[in-house]
Short mmCIF file of C-alpha atoms in Angstrom, two decimals:
data_model
loop_
_atom_site.label_atom_id
_atom_site.label_comp_id
_atom_site.label_asym_id
_atom_site.label_seq_id
_atom_site.Cartn_x
_atom_site.Cartn_y
_atom_site.Cartn_z
CA MET I 66 -25.22 -36.95 2.00
CA ALA I 67 -28.08 -33.85 3.48
CA SER I 68 -31.06 -34.55 4.63
CA ILE I 69 -34.55 -33.09 5.20
CA PHE I 70 -37.65 -34.58 6.87
CA VAL I 71 -41.17 -34.60 6.63
CA ILE I 72 -43.21 -34.76 9.72
CA LYS I 73 -46.10 -35.54 12.13
CA LEU I 74 -46.41 -33.24 15.03
CA LYS I 75 -48.57 -34.61 17.38
CA ASN I 76 -50.16 -30.91 19.05
CA ALA I 77 -49.98 -29.19 15.43
CA SER I 78 -50.98 -25.95 17.13
CA VAL I 79 -47.10 -25.21 17.79
CA ALA I 80 -45.87 -24.71 14.48
CA SER I 81 -47.60 -21.06 14.33
CA ASN I 82 -44.29 -20.19 17.02
CA HIS I 83 -41.37 -22.01 14.83
CA PRO I 84 -41.79 -20.81 11.40
CA THR I 85 -38.63 -22.43 9.86
CA LEU I 86 -41.71 -25.72 9.98
CA PHE I 87 -42.63 -25.42 6.58
CA PRO I 88 -46.84 -26.79 6.04
CA LEU I 89 -47.90 -29.17 3.83
CA PRO I 90 -51.99 -29.63 2.72
CA ASP I 91 -52.04 -32.98 4.77
CA ASN I 92 -51.44 -31.34 7.75
CA ARG I 93 -47.77 -32.32 8.15
CA HIS I 94 -44.82 -30.05 8.70
CA VAL I 95 -41.30 -30.21 6.29
CA ALA I 96 -38.07 -29.09 8.43
CA SER I 97 -34.39 -29.35 8.22
CA GLN I 98 -32.35 -31.08 11.17
CA CYS I 99 -31.41 -28.50 12.87
CA MET I 100 -35.27 -27.69 13.62
CA LEU I 101 -35.12 -30.91 14.40
CA ASP I 102 -32.42 -31.06 17.25
CA ILE I 103 -35.23 -27.22 18.55
CA LEU I 104 -37.91 -29.88 18.97
CA LYS I 105 -36.10 -32.23 20.66
CA SER I 106 -34.48 -29.69 23.24
CA SER I 107 -38.12 -27.81 23.51
CA ASN I 108 -39.53 -31.59 24.40
CA ILE I 109 -42.08 -31.07 21.25
CA PRO I 110 -43.05 -34.94 20.42
CA PHE I 111 -43.49 -35.48 16.68
CA ALA I 112 -42.76 -38.43 14.37
CA ILE I 113 -40.70 -38.07 11.07
CA THR I 114 -42.52 -39.31 8.23
CA ASP I 115 -40.03 -40.23 5.32
CA VAL I 116 -36.52 -38.34 5.21
CA ILE I 117 -35.58 -36.44 1.51
CA ASP I 118 -32.38 -36.94 -0.30
CA THR I 119 -31.40 -33.11 -0.77
CA THR I 120 -29.24 -33.26 -3.57
CA SER I 121 -31.86 -32.86 -6.27
CA LEU I 122 -33.14 -30.05 -4.09
CA GLU I 123 -30.47 -27.95 -3.74
CA GLN I 124 -29.95 -27.92 -7.91
CA ARG I 125 -32.93 -25.85 -7.55
CA ILE I 126 -31.07 -23.43 -6.19
CA VAL I 127 -30.31 -20.50 -8.58
CA TYR I 128 -27.56 -17.84 -7.36
CA PRO I 129 -28.18 -14.44 -9.72
CA THR I 130 -25.45 -12.63 -11.34
CA LYS I 131 -25.11 -9.83 -8.59
CA SER I 132 -25.01 -12.79 -5.82
CA PHE I 133 -20.79 -12.63 -6.02
CA LEU I 134 -21.33 -10.14 -3.96
CA TYR I 135 -22.30 -11.97 -1.20
CA SER I 136 -20.99 -15.06 0.95
CA THR I 137 -22.79 -18.28 -0.42
CA PRO I 138 -24.97 -19.66 2.67
CA GLU I 139 -23.62 -22.07 5.11
CA GLN I 140 -24.70 -25.72 4.17
CA LYS I 141 -27.39 -25.47 7.25
CA ALA I 142 -29.01 -22.56 5.79
CA VAL I 143 -28.81 -24.66 2.46
CA GLU I 144 -31.16 -27.82 4.10
CA GLU I 145 -33.54 -24.89 5.20
CA ILE I 146 -34.31 -23.63 1.99
CA CYS I 147 -34.08 -26.92 0.58
CA ALA I 148 -37.36 -27.41 3.31
CA LYS I 149 -38.85 -24.35 1.91
CA ILE I 150 -38.62 -25.85 -1.26
CA TYR I 151 -40.46 -29.27 -0.83
CA ALA I 152 -43.12 -28.03 1.41
CA SER I 153 -43.90 -24.88 -1.83
CA GLN I 154 -43.93 -27.78 -4.33
CA LYS I 155 -47.17 -27.31 -6.87
CA ASP I 156 -48.08 -30.54 -8.54
CA GLN I 157 -44.97 -32.57 -8.41
CA THR I 158 -42.72 -28.90 -9.13
CA PHE I 159 -40.45 -27.74 -7.10
CA PRO I 160 -40.31 -24.39 -7.52
CA HIS I 161 -36.86 -22.49 -7.99
CA ALA I 162 -34.75 -20.42 -4.55
CA ILE I 163 -33.04 -17.28 -6.29
CA PHE I 164 -30.71 -16.44 -3.42
CA LEU I 165 -30.31 -11.85 -3.50
CA GLY I 166 -27.84 -11.83 -1.01
CA ARG I 167 -27.38 -10.94 2.27
CA ASN I 168 -29.60 -8.19 2.72
CA MET I 169 -31.94 -6.30 4.76
CA ASN I 170 -34.34 -5.03 2.91
CA LEU I 171 -36.46 -6.49 1.01
CA GLU I 172 -37.21 -7.00 -2.70
CA PRO I 173 -40.02 -7.36 -3.69
CA GLY I 174 -41.54 -10.38 -2.93
CA ALA I 175 -38.28 -12.39 -0.98
CA PHE I 176 -38.52 -13.41 2.02
CA ILE I 177 -35.44 -13.92 4.84
CA LEU I 178 -34.14 -16.87 5.58
CA ASP I 179 -31.48 -18.44 7.68
CA ARG I 180 -30.94 -21.63 9.55
CA ALA I 181 -33.31 -22.80 12.51
CA GLY I 182 -33.00 -20.82 15.15
CA GLY I 183 -30.27 -18.38 12.97
CA ARG I 184 -29.85 -14.39 12.78
CA ARG I 185 -28.43 -14.51 9.06
CA TYR I 186 -30.37 -11.79 6.69
CA TYR I 187 -30.57 -14.27 3.78
CA GLN I 188 -32.19 -12.98 1.13
CA TRP I 189 -34.46 -15.42 -0.98
CA LYS I 190 -37.33 -15.70 -4.19
CA LEU I 191 -39.00 -18.58 -5.31
CA THR I 192 -40.48 -19.03 -8.63
CA PHE I 193 -41.68 -21.66 -10.82
CA ALA I 194 -39.69 -20.16 -13.71
CA LYS I 195 -36.04 -20.67 -14.22
CA GLU I 196 -34.70 -17.12 -15.54
CA GLN I 197 -31.54 -17.35 -17.65
CA GLU I 198 -28.61 -14.71 -17.13
CA LYS I 199 -25.51 -14.09 -18.15
CA SER I 200 -22.61 -15.09 -16.70
CA MET I 201 -20.52 -12.17 -15.25
CA ALA I 202 -18.14 -11.92 -18.44
CA GLU I 203 -20.77 -11.77 -20.74
CA THR I 204 -22.38 -8.95 -18.78
CA PHE I 205 -19.44 -6.71 -18.72
CA PRO I 206 -17.66 -7.71 -22.43
CA LYS I 207 -16.26 -4.64 -23.23
CA PHE I 208 -14.42 -4.13 -19.68
CA LEU I 209 -12.68 -7.39 -19.67
CA LYS I 210 -11.84 -6.35 -23.31
CA LEU I 211 -9.94 -3.64 -22.32
CA VAL I 212 -7.97 -4.52 -19.41
CA SER I 213 -7.24 -7.60 -21.02
CA ASP I 214 -5.32 -5.67 -23.95
CA PRO I 215 -2.11 -5.90 -24.70
CA ASP I 216 -1.61 -2.52 -25.14
CA ASN I 217 -3.37 -1.91 -21.98
CA LYS I 218 -1.55 -1.58 -18.76
CA PHE I 219 -4.22 -2.38 -15.73
CA VAL I 220 -3.93 -0.68 -12.94
CA ILE I 221 -5.94 -1.01 -9.57
CA SER I 222 -6.11 2.06 -6.87
CA PHE I 223 -7.90 1.86 -4.16
CA GLY I 224 -9.15 4.74 -2.12
CA SER I 225 -9.12 6.41 1.27
CA GLY I 226 -11.54 5.79 4.02
CA GLY I 227 -10.91 4.40 6.78
CA LEU I 228 -13.14 1.70 8.40
CA ARG I 229 -14.54 2.43 4.45
CA LEU I 230 -11.81 -0.45 3.61
CA PHE I 231 -13.86 -2.74 4.03
CA SER I 232 -16.53 -1.08 1.44
CA GLN I 233 -13.74 -2.41 -0.58
CA PRO I 234 -13.73 -6.55 -1.23
CA SER I 235 -16.48 -5.84 -3.25
CA MET I 236 -14.79 -5.16 -6.15
CA MET I 237 -11.98 -7.08 -6.06
CA LYS I 238 -15.37 -9.70 -6.09
CA PHE I 239 -16.03 -8.29 -9.30
CA ILE I 240 -12.22 -8.60 -10.47
CA ASN I 241 -12.10 -11.85 -9.46
CA VAL I 242 -15.46 -13.35 -10.40
CA ILE I 243 -14.55 -11.81 -14.66
CA ASN I 244 -11.16 -13.86 -14.03
CA ALA I 245 -9.81 -10.73 -14.63
CA ARG I 246 -7.11 -10.07 -11.50
CA ARG I 247 -4.11 -12.18 -13.87
CA PHE I 248 -4.00 -8.83 -16.23
CA VAL I 249 -3.63 -6.86 -13.34
CA ASP I 250 -0.47 -5.40 -12.88
CA GLU I 251 -0.05 -3.26 -10.29
CA VAL I 252 -2.38 -2.55 -6.97
CA TRP I 253 -1.97 1.21 -5.43
CA GLY I 254 -3.57 2.31 -2.36
CA CYS I 255 -3.99 5.18 0.39
CA SER I 256 -5.27 5.03 3.97
CA GLY I 257 -7.61 2.77 4.03
CA GLY I 258 -7.02 1.78 0.69
CA ALA I 259 -4.02 0.75 1.10
CA ILE I 260 -4.89 -2.04 3.97
CA SER I 261 -7.22 -3.68 1.13
CA GLY I 262 -4.55 -3.18 -1.61
CA LEU I 263 -1.81 -4.81 0.59
CA LEU I 264 -4.22 -7.89 1.48
CA TYR I 265 -5.47 -7.85 -2.52
CA ALA I 266 -1.81 -8.14 -4.15
CA MET I 267 -1.38 -10.79 -2.01
CA ALA I 268 -3.99 -12.96 -2.73
CA VAL I 269 -5.86 -12.16 0.54
CA GLU I 270 -9.57 -14.09 -0.48
CA PRO I 271 -12.34 -11.16 -0.58
CA GLU I 272 -15.22 -12.81 1.50
CA ALA I 273 -12.19 -12.67 4.24
CA ILE I 274 -11.52 -8.99 4.24
CA GLU I 275 -14.60 -8.37 5.12
CA GLN I 276 -15.30 -11.62 7.61
CA ARG I 277 -12.82 -10.03 9.87
CA GLY I 278 -14.87 -6.04 9.27
CA TYR I 279 -17.18 -8.52 10.88
CA ASP I 280 -14.36 -9.70 14.18
CA ILE I 281 -14.11 -6.50 14.79
CA TYR I 282 -17.33 -5.00 14.38
CA ASN I 283 -17.87 -8.57 16.95
CA LYS I 284 -15.29 -8.22 19.40
CA ARG I 285 -14.04 -11.24 17.84
CA PHE I 286 -10.38 -9.53 17.12
CA GLN I 287 -9.45 -6.31 19.63
CA PHE I 288 -8.53 -3.42 17.28
CA LYS I 289 -8.15 -0.36 19.37
CA ILE I 290 -9.06 2.24 16.20
CA SER I 291 -10.35 5.37 18.56
CA PRO I 292 -8.92 7.43 21.39
CA SER I 293 -11.12 7.28 24.71
CA ALA I 294 -12.76 10.46 26.11
CA LEU I 295 -9.45 10.73 28.66
CA ILE I 296 -6.90 10.52 25.79
CA VAL I 297 -8.51 13.11 24.15
CA ALA I 298 -9.02 15.43 27.29
CA LYS I 299 -5.41 14.35 28.71
CA ASN I 300 -3.40 15.20 24.78
CA THR I 301 -4.87 18.55 24.47
CA PHE I 302 -4.76 19.84 28.30
CA LEU I 303 -0.78 18.45 27.34
CA GLY I 304 -0.36 20.49 24.27
CA MET I 305 -1.96 23.30 25.45
CA LEU I 306 0.76 23.39 28.18
CA ASN I 307 3.53 22.40 25.57
CA LEU I 308 3.98 20.20 27.54
CA SER I 309 3.35 16.25 25.18
CA PRO I 310 5.60 14.52 23.46
CA PRO I 311 6.33 15.52 19.86
CA ASP I 312 5.14 12.63 18.38
CA MET I 313 1.86 12.98 21.04
CA LEU I 314 1.02 16.66 19.23
CA ASN I 315 0.14 14.87 15.52
CA GLY I 316 -1.71 12.01 17.21
CA PHE I 317 -3.52 11.03 19.73
CA ILE I 318 -3.38 7.48 19.72
CA SER I 319 -1.30 4.78 18.43
CA ALA I 320 -2.95 2.51 15.74
CA GLN I 321 0.56 0.51 15.00
CA GLU I 322 -0.27 -2.51 16.52
CA SER I 323 -3.68 -3.04 16.04
CA LEU I 324 -3.39 -2.14 12.12
CA GLN I 325 0.04 -4.59 12.00
CA SER I 326 -2.29 -7.51 14.15
CA ALA I 327 -4.95 -6.89 11.80
CA ILE I 328 -2.88 -7.79 8.51
CA SER I 329 0.00 -10.03 9.35
CA THR I 330 -3.07 -12.68 10.83
CA LEU I 331 -4.14 -11.97 7.60
CA ILE I 332 -1.14 -12.67 5.04
CA ALA I 333 0.56 -15.07 6.39
CA ASN I 334 2.19 -17.50 4.77
CA LYS I 335 1.26 -15.54 1.68
CA LYS I 336 3.59 -13.79 -0.39
CA LEU I 337 2.98 -10.57 -2.72
CA ASP I 338 1.95 -11.98 -5.99
CA ILE I 339 0.76 -8.86 -7.81
CA PRO I 340 3.31 -5.24 -7.32
CA PHE I 341 2.26 -3.45 -4.54
CA TYR I 342 3.00 0.65 -4.27
CA CYS I 343 0.69 2.66 -1.76
CA VAL I 344 1.16 6.87 -0.74
CA ALA I 345 2.53 8.40 2.88
CA TYR I 346 2.92 12.07 3.54
CA ASN I 347 6.53 12.56 4.80
CA VAL I 348 5.82 15.68 7.35
CA LYS I 349 9.88 16.37 7.40
CA HIS I 350 9.93 16.87 3.01
CA LYS I 351 5.75 18.09 3.08
CA ARG I 352 5.42 15.72 0.20
CA ASN I 353 3.54 12.19 -0.92
CA GLU I 354 5.97 9.43 -1.44
CA THR I 355 5.33 6.30 -2.23
CA LEU I 356 6.57 3.77 -0.77
CA THR I 357 6.49 -0.14 -1.76
CA PRO I 358 8.03 -3.72 -0.73
CA GLN I 359 9.55 -4.23 -3.89
CA PRO I 360 13.40 -3.09 -4.75
CA VAL I 361 13.58 0.15 -6.15
CA GLU I 362 15.87 1.79 -8.83
CA LYS I 363 16.84 5.26 -7.06
CA ALA I 364 18.90 5.86 -10.07
CA TYR I 365 14.78 6.29 -12.15
CA TYR I 366 12.42 6.73 -9.44
CA LYS I 367 15.08 9.42 -6.80
CA ASP I 368 12.49 10.22 -4.20
CA LEU I 369 9.18 9.45 -6.20
CA ILE I 370 9.43 5.76 -4.50
CA THR I 371 10.96 4.32 -1.68
CA SER I 372 11.59 0.47 -0.58
CA ALA I 373 9.71 -0.11 2.77
CA ASN I 374 8.75 -2.48 4.99
CA PRO I 375 4.58 -4.22 3.70
CA ILE I 376 3.11 -3.27 6.58
CA ASP I 377 5.20 -0.11 8.03
CA ALA I 378 4.33 0.98 4.74
CA VAL I 379 0.56 0.16 5.42
CA VAL I 380 0.58 1.53 8.59
CA ALA I 381 2.76 4.62 7.43
CA SER I 382 -0.07 5.17 5.23
CA SER I 383 -2.96 5.01 6.82
CA SER I 384 -2.13 7.21 9.67
CA ILE I 385 -4.83 9.73 10.01
CA PRO I 386 -3.07 13.22 10.70
CA ILE I 387 -4.69 14.09 14.52
CA VAL I 388 -5.99 10.79 15.68
CA TYR I 389 -3.06 9.00 14.75
CA VAL I 390 0.67 8.92 15.59
CA PRO I 391 2.86 9.29 12.61
CA LYS I 392 4.83 6.69 12.00
CA LYS I 393 8.66 6.81 11.71
CA ILE I 394 10.57 4.36 8.98
CA LYS I 395 14.33 4.08 9.01
CA LYS I 396 16.16 3.79 5.67
CA GLY I 397 19.56 3.76 6.45
CA LYS I 398 21.22 6.54 9.15
CA THR I 399 17.74 8.94 7.90
CA ILE I 400 14.72 8.24 9.83
CA ASN I 401 11.08 9.90 7.48
CA THR I 402 7.66 10.49 9.31
CA TYR I 403 4.83 9.64 7.38
CA VAL I 404 0.67 10.69 7.69
CA ASP I 405 -1.74 9.58 5.92
CA GLY I 406 -0.81 9.76 1.59
CA ALA I 407 -4.94 11.40 1.81
CA ILE I 408 -3.48 14.45 3.17
CA ALA I 409 -2.43 15.61 -0.88
CA GLU I 410 -4.22 11.74 -2.84
CA PRO I 411 -6.75 10.21 -1.17
CA VAL I 412 -7.16 8.40 -4.60
CA PRO I 413 -3.47 7.32 -6.26
CA LEU I 414 -4.09 8.84 -9.50
CA LEU I 415 -1.45 11.20 -10.45
CA SER I 416 1.51 9.01 -8.26
CA ILE I 417 0.80 5.81 -10.31
CA TYR I 418 0.94 8.43 -13.61
CA ARG I 419 4.14 9.79 -12.81
CA LYS I 420 5.74 6.01 -12.28
CA TRP I 421 3.93 4.91 -15.48
CA LEU I 422 5.55 7.62 -17.89
CA ILE I 423 9.25 6.76 -15.74
CA ASP I 424 8.57 3.41 -16.41
CA ARG I 425 8.13 4.91 -20.53
CA GLU I 426 10.49 6.62 -20.43
CA HIS I 427 13.87 4.39 -19.34
CA GLY I 428 11.63 1.96 -22.06
CA ILE I 429 10.85 -0.33 -18.59
CA GLU I 430 7.04 -0.85 -19.41
CA LYS I 431 6.62 -0.57 -23.66
CA ARG I 432 2.77 -0.87 -23.77
CA PRO I 433 1.20 2.23 -24.95
CA ASN I 434 -1.55 2.91 -22.74
CA LEU I 435 -2.18 3.23 -18.65
CA ILE I 436 -6.05 2.38 -17.41
CA ILE I 437 -6.66 2.91 -13.78
CA PHE I 438 -9.81 1.52 -12.28
CA ALA I 439 -10.19 3.77 -8.98
CA ILE I 440 -12.78 2.98 -6.04
CA ASP I 441 -13.73 5.44 -4.09
CA PRO I 442 -15.46 5.16 -1.38
CA LEU I 443 -17.08 8.59 -0.54
CA SER I 444 -19.32 9.26 1.97
CA SER I 445 -23.88 10.48 0.15
CA LYS I 446 -24.31 11.66 4.50
CA THR I 447 -24.34 15.59 4.93
CA LYS I 448 -24.16 15.09 8.65
CA GLN I 449 -20.94 14.67 10.54
CA SER I 450 -19.35 11.87 10.70
CA TRP I 451 -17.99 9.81 14.20
CA LEU I 452 -15.02 11.98 14.05
CA VAL I 453 -16.43 15.39 13.51
CA ASN I 454 -19.33 14.41 16.36
CA ASN I 455 -16.93 12.09 19.11
CA LEU I 456 -13.96 13.42 18.28
CA LEU I 457 -13.96 16.48 17.87
CA GLY I 458 -16.46 17.18 19.95
CA ARG I 459 -14.28 16.67 23.01
CA LEU I 460 -12.03 19.67 21.72
CA PRO I 461 -11.81 23.62 22.08
CA PHE I 462 -13.26 24.81 19.16
CA ALA I 463 -15.21 23.07 17.95
CA ASP I 464 -17.62 24.26 16.58
CA VAL I 465 -14.34 25.67 14.50
CA ALA I 466 -12.22 21.78 14.44
CA ARG I 467 -16.62 20.67 12.60
CA LEU I 468 -15.95 23.39 10.16
CA GLY I 469 -12.74 22.27 9.27
CA VAL I 470 -13.55 19.10 8.71
CA GLY I 471 -16.10 19.86 6.65
CA VAL I 472 -14.29 21.69 4.52
CA PHE I 473 -11.11 19.22 4.55
CA GLY I 474 -13.59 16.59 2.78
CA LEU I 475 -14.73 19.55 0.54
CA VAL I 476 -11.17 19.48 -0.67
CA MET I 477 -10.59 16.16 -0.75
CA ARG I 478 -13.46 15.70 -3.51
CA ALA I 479 -12.25 18.69 -5.38
CA ARG I 480 -8.90 16.91 -5.74
CA ILE I 481 -9.60 13.87 -6.77
CA HIS I 482 -11.67 15.35 -9.56
CA ASN I 483 -8.85 17.77 -10.77
CA GLN I 484 -6.45 14.89 -10.59
CA ILE I 485 -8.91 12.76 -12.98
CA GLU I 486 -8.98 15.68 -15.24
CA LEU I 487 -5.34 16.51 -15.31
CA LEU I 488 -5.29 12.66 -16.74
CA SER I 489 -8.00 12.79 -18.68
CA GLU I 490 -5.56 15.48 -21.07
CA ASP I 491 -3.15 12.16 -21.53
CA ARG I 492 -5.15 10.11 -24.76
CA ASN I 493 -3.12 7.38 -23.71
CA VAL I 494 -4.87 6.71 -20.11
CA LYS I 495 -8.52 6.22 -18.91
CA VAL I 496 -9.64 6.26 -15.57
CA LEU I 497 -12.45 3.86 -14.68
CA MET I 498 -13.46 5.96 -11.75
CA VAL I 499 -16.27 3.82 -8.86
CA SER I 500 -17.51 6.05 -6.34
CA LEU I 501 -19.28 4.74 -3.25
CA PRO I 502 -21.67 6.73 -2.55
CA LEU I 503 -21.90 5.03 0.62
CA LYS I 504 -24.99 5.63 3.76
CA THR I 505 -22.24 6.19 6.55
CA SER I 506 -20.43 9.56 6.78
CA THR I 507 -17.98 7.19 9.01
CA THR I 508 -14.51 7.01 8.98
CA LEU I 509 -13.79 5.10 12.31
CA ASP I 510 -16.60 4.27 14.28
CA ILE I 511 -16.42 -0.49 14.71
CA LYS I 512 -20.53 -0.33 14.57
CA MET I 513 -20.75 0.84 11.01
CA ILE I 514 -19.18 -1.90 9.88
CA PRO I 515 -22.17 -4.01 8.62
CA ARG I 516 -23.30 -1.40 7.11
CA ILE I 517 -20.09 -0.32 5.46
CA ILE I 518 -20.39 -3.95 3.70
CA HIS I 519 -23.55 -4.04 3.22
CA ASP I 520 -24.30 -0.70 1.01
CA ALA I 521 -21.14 -0.99 -1.54
CA GLN I 522 -22.65 -4.47 -2.15
CA THR I 523 -26.22 -2.58 -2.67
CA VAL I 524 -24.50 0.21 -5.32
CA LEU I 525 -21.13 -1.85 -6.51
CA LEU I 526 -23.03 -3.36 -9.89
CA GLU I 527 -24.67 0.09 -10.77
CA GLN I 528 -21.64 1.73 -11.16
CA LEU I 529 -19.74 -1.24 -13.39
CA TYR I 530 -22.97 -0.50 -15.51
CA ARG I 531 -22.31 2.49 -15.46
CA ILE I 532 -18.46 1.37 -16.96
CA GLU I 533 -19.05 -1.21 -18.58
CA GLU I 534 -22.39 1.18 -21.03
CA SER I 535 -19.30 4.40 -20.76
CA LEU I 536 -16.30 2.30 -23.07
#
């Protein structure tokens, strides 16, 4: 049982230095246990005049529709808002505290409050009129009807974007909160989206994926994702002299161990409960291929789909050209070399469609319709990204490299658009595309992970409302 406390300060003026001491009209203050601990450690004298059980006050906290995107506040922060609620009573009526998420941009009338001494941006708003809100399932009835229709095959596709994979748990939370995960028939991914896809197909909680992002940002988890200036200079020089190993001509560093470690700890003791596929580019054969942990019937799919260890498949799909050493996967006596599948298919669409057609042709798939729910974590920034400014800026002819990367980005956007148009010609196929216009253009800058998560949480609902209205 949690409690908050009404206290009498010996020197009331010290309250001005502690914003989590909430004043009452009789010059007493309301404080949480965290706040009392701070007062004690600061040798500030006070007397407890009343102890309040927070049970009924916690029932005054409202978690509205969009709060599903955010992790709920920890218990100590809940006790803090209970103290605020108690101190804000009028005529013995307590206000409701609406949780608006963990957000740095204040909404009108809102305030930031964490546990005493905490620095998280939990955003709240107090109101004496509780607003009745629909559940998420009631808010998106047409979407839920579409994906639950027994005549529809429902596939989720996670697009490329490097570290922008940390924007994708927001969509996972949406699927989970409307209880639609049970209707997902396949999960596909490419590049960073391949990592997201594998984790979601193995039932890793979206909050755990976001937390791994924060762990990487806070350096609690070692994750070498970008080469140093020395490595870039060394390998560029060796390449110019034709002295570097063949692998190094195609990438500056190997991120394979970091990726394997980051993924393995999250999926420990978990099994695939949704079939998973990812796309990677086969360097030798100059084509995209689909890699999957599932057994593959070669008589049906030929070279379109290949079985692979799940982590090997994800690393292959995530091996960004130029930056990372390609991934080699041995199949029998054959060694195939793979790089990032985004070269040909930034968001898996055509590969999903081709497999569906093959399955229909051979009677594996009986359902007449295909629904693809895809997420494209694109950037709304026009300025050059970390890849251009920090990596390519170290190379000879940097201006030409910057131009090339800019053109490549435009080509990727055009590819996605053209593939959607192509699939739209089949009246039995519907593509529902969530394009997250993130405010950062980075793909590899670890410092931007919190911004990536925040941007996705900010814009996702608007995209989902657009899709619902279109159905």
